[in-house]
Every structure is written in structure tokens, then in C-alpha cells.
Amino acid sequence: EGIDAPEAAQSCLTAQGTSWPCGRRAAFALADRIAQTPVSCEQTGQDRYRRILARCSVGGEDLGAFMVGQGWALAYRRYSERYIAHEESAARAKRGKWVGSFEAPWDWRRTRQRAR
């Protein structure tokens, strides 16, 4: 809940304009952080497609804060303000996707849906 990460097939650009697989890197960052540790999730609601929304943590660490704070996801401001400070910190420090340029995941998905 409150974050949006890049899709696995999504690419980003470095400051020099080189493409890199930021979607896969984001998934690997989350997998590395979780490792073999149990994940705890608290359901917070459902989205308009009736998918479950939840806040998840590992060892007490909010995984949404981790993903946004490390630059692997964006604060989904349309639905929550919880992770805005984490996003601003990641952008200032040029962590994760912030090393160059990228398309917001919601825009990336919308562009591909129209192309179908």
C-alpha cells in the first residue's frame, strides 16, 4: 500500500543515457532484503480491482519504506502520503532509479496498455 515499483520488463536510463533493467533490479533488491526472513503483512484494504493492499515488514522494517527509500519504488501519492519523505531522500541521494531518468510505473503501464 502506498508505493508503486517498476514492472519487471521496465528499463530506466543512466545519467549518460544508457538503458538498464531497473524493474528487475528493484525485484532483486527486495528479494535480497527479505532473503530467508519471514515477512509479516497487515491488510489495509483493497484497490479498485479488489486486490489486497497491505503494509509488509521484515524484522520490524517497513518494506515500503525500504523500497522507496532505496529508490526502487515511488511513493504512490495518489493514494498515500506515507512514503513521500522516503522518496525525496532517495531522489536527493540519487539512489536506485534516481541515478538517471525513468518513467513512473503507472505511466509506463498506461503507455503499454494503450499500445495493445
Tab-separated table of C-alpha atoms in Angstrom:
chain	number	residue	atom	x	y	z
A	1	GLU	CA	0.000	0.000	0.000
A	2	GLY	CA	1.257	3.461	-0.880
A	3	ILE	CA	4.095	2.516	-3.225
A	4	ASP	CA	4.474	1.637	-6.898
A	5	ALA	CA	7.529	-0.235	-8.138
A	6	PRO	CA	8.689	-0.620	-11.740
A	7	GLU	CA	7.465	-3.604	-13.710
A	8	ALA	CA	9.937	-6.441	-14.310
A	9	ALA	CA	10.217	-5.526	-18.012
A	10	GLN	CA	10.700	-1.812	-17.332
A	11	SER	CA	14.016	-0.134	-18.119
A	12	CYS	CA	15.465	3.165	-16.917
A	13	LEU	CA	18.260	5.388	-18.193
A	14	THR	CA	21.525	6.276	-16.506
A	15	ALA	CA	22.651	9.907	-16.388
A	16	GLN	CA	24.691	9.081	-19.529
A	17	GLY	CA	21.597	7.770	-21.343
A	18	THR	CA	22.386	4.046	-21.115
A	19	SER	CA	19.418	1.734	-20.597
A	20	TRP	CA	19.437	-0.609	-17.592
A	21	PRO	CA	16.837	-3.095	-16.252
A	22	CYS	CA	15.555	-1.117	-13.254
A	23	GLY	CA	12.448	-3.290	-12.895
A	24	ARG	CA	14.490	-6.450	-12.430
A	25	ARG	CA	16.965	-4.655	-10.183
A	26	ALA	CA	14.094	-3.467	-7.963
A	27	ALA	CA	12.775	-7.029	-7.664
A	28	PHE	CA	16.269	-8.306	-6.802
A	29	ALA	CA	16.716	-5.564	-4.176
A	30	LEU	CA	13.501	-6.646	-2.451
A	31	ALA	CA	14.424	-10.331	-2.678
A	32	ASP	CA	17.880	-9.616	-1.249
A	33	ARG	CA	16.395	-7.595	1.631
A	34	ILE	CA	13.905	-10.321	2.505
A	35	ALA	CA	16.314	-13.254	1.974
A	36	GLN	CA	15.052	-16.130	4.118
A	37	THR	CA	13.416	-13.880	6.723
A	38	PRO	CA	9.675	-14.267	7.368
A	39	VAL	CA	7.583	-11.402	6.006
A	40	SER	CA	4.698	-10.034	8.044
A	41	CYS	CA	1.855	-8.223	6.255
A	42	GLU	CA	-1.109	-6.274	7.594
A	43	GLN	CA	-4.018	-5.890	5.197
A	44	THR	CA	-5.086	-2.262	4.906
A	45	GLY	CA	-7.818	-2.519	2.273
A	46	GLN	CA	-8.486	-3.320	-1.374
A	47	ASP	CA	-7.883	-1.363	-4.553
A	48	ARG	CA	-10.449	-0.717	-7.257
A	49	TYR	CA	-9.627	-4.097	-8.836
A	50	ARG	CA	-10.323	-5.784	-5.475
A	51	ARG	CA	-6.665	-6.676	-4.967
A	52	ILE	CA	-5.498	-6.753	-1.382
A	53	LEU	CA	-3.482	-3.763	-0.185
A	54	ALA	CA	-1.107	-4.345	2.708
A	55	ARG	CA	1.831	-2.967	4.625
A	56	CYS	CA	4.575	-5.557	4.921
A	57	SER	CA	7.658	-5.728	7.090
A	58	VAL	CA	10.696	-7.865	7.759
A	59	GLY	CA	12.127	-7.843	11.246
A	60	GLY	CA	10.094	-4.728	12.027
A	61	GLU	CA	11.357	-2.822	8.961
A	62	ASP	CA	8.622	-1.443	6.681
A	63	LEU	CA	9.347	-2.870	3.234
A	64	GLY	CA	7.534	0.013	1.514
A	65	ALA	CA	9.846	2.468	3.280
A	66	PHE	CA	12.828	0.342	2.271
A	67	MET	CA	11.839	0.147	-1.416
A	68	VAL	CA	11.019	3.847	-1.739
A	69	GLY	CA	13.937	4.957	0.438
A	70	GLN	CA	16.397	2.963	-1.643
A	71	GLY	CA	14.963	4.383	-4.873
A	72	TRP	CA	13.419	1.132	-6.112
A	73	ALA	CA	9.797	2.307	-5.897
A	74	LEU	CA	7.901	5.583	-5.875
A	75	ALA	CA	5.528	6.956	-3.272
A	76	TYR	CA	2.071	6.398	-4.740
A	77	ARG	CA	0.924	9.902	-3.783
A	78	ARG	CA	-2.462	9.428	-5.378
A	79	TYR	CA	-3.328	7.000	-2.589
A	80	SER	CA	-0.980	7.757	0.299
A	81	GLU	CA	1.443	10.345	1.649
A	82	ARG	CA	3.233	7.831	3.883
A	83	TYR	CA	6.397	7.472	1.777
A	84	ILE	CA	6.885	10.967	0.333
A	85	ALA	CA	9.825	11.813	2.628
A	86	HIS	CA	11.469	8.481	1.740
A	87	GLU	CA	11.126	9.280	-1.972
A	88	GLU	CA	12.546	12.776	-1.553
A	89	SER	CA	15.522	11.351	0.347
A	90	ALA	CA	16.196	8.747	-2.365
A	91	ALA	CA	15.954	11.400	-5.105
A	92	ARG	CA	18.375	13.753	-3.312
A	93	ALA	CA	20.866	10.912	-2.774
A	94	LYS	CA	20.370	9.547	-6.331
A	95	ARG	CA	19.667	6.025	-5.069
A	96	GLY	CA	18.161	3.271	-7.209
A	97	LYS	CA	16.154	4.562	-10.161
A	98	TRP	CA	17.141	8.127	-9.287
A	99	VAL	CA	20.658	7.657	-10.772
A	100	GLY	CA	19.231	8.802	-14.083
A	101	SER	CA	15.805	9.157	-15.642
A	102	PHE	CA	12.791	6.875	-15.616
A	103	GLU	CA	9.115	6.720	-16.371
A	104	ALA	CA	6.806	6.393	-13.368
A	105	PRO	CA	5.496	2.809	-13.199
A	106	TRP	CA	1.852	3.950	-13.537
A	107	ASP	CA	2.737	5.897	-16.715
A	108	TRP	CA	4.801	3.005	-18.086
A	109	ARG	CA	1.858	0.596	-17.660
A	110	ARG	CA	-0.641	3.065	-19.147
A	111	THR	CA	1.563	3.577	-22.240
A	112	ARG	CA	1.808	-0.176	-22.822
A	113	GLN	CA	-1.926	-0.730	-22.314
A	114	ARG	CA	-2.744	1.847	-24.993
A	115	ALA	CA	-0.333	0.158	-27.426
A	116	ARG	CA	-2.258	-3.127	-27.256
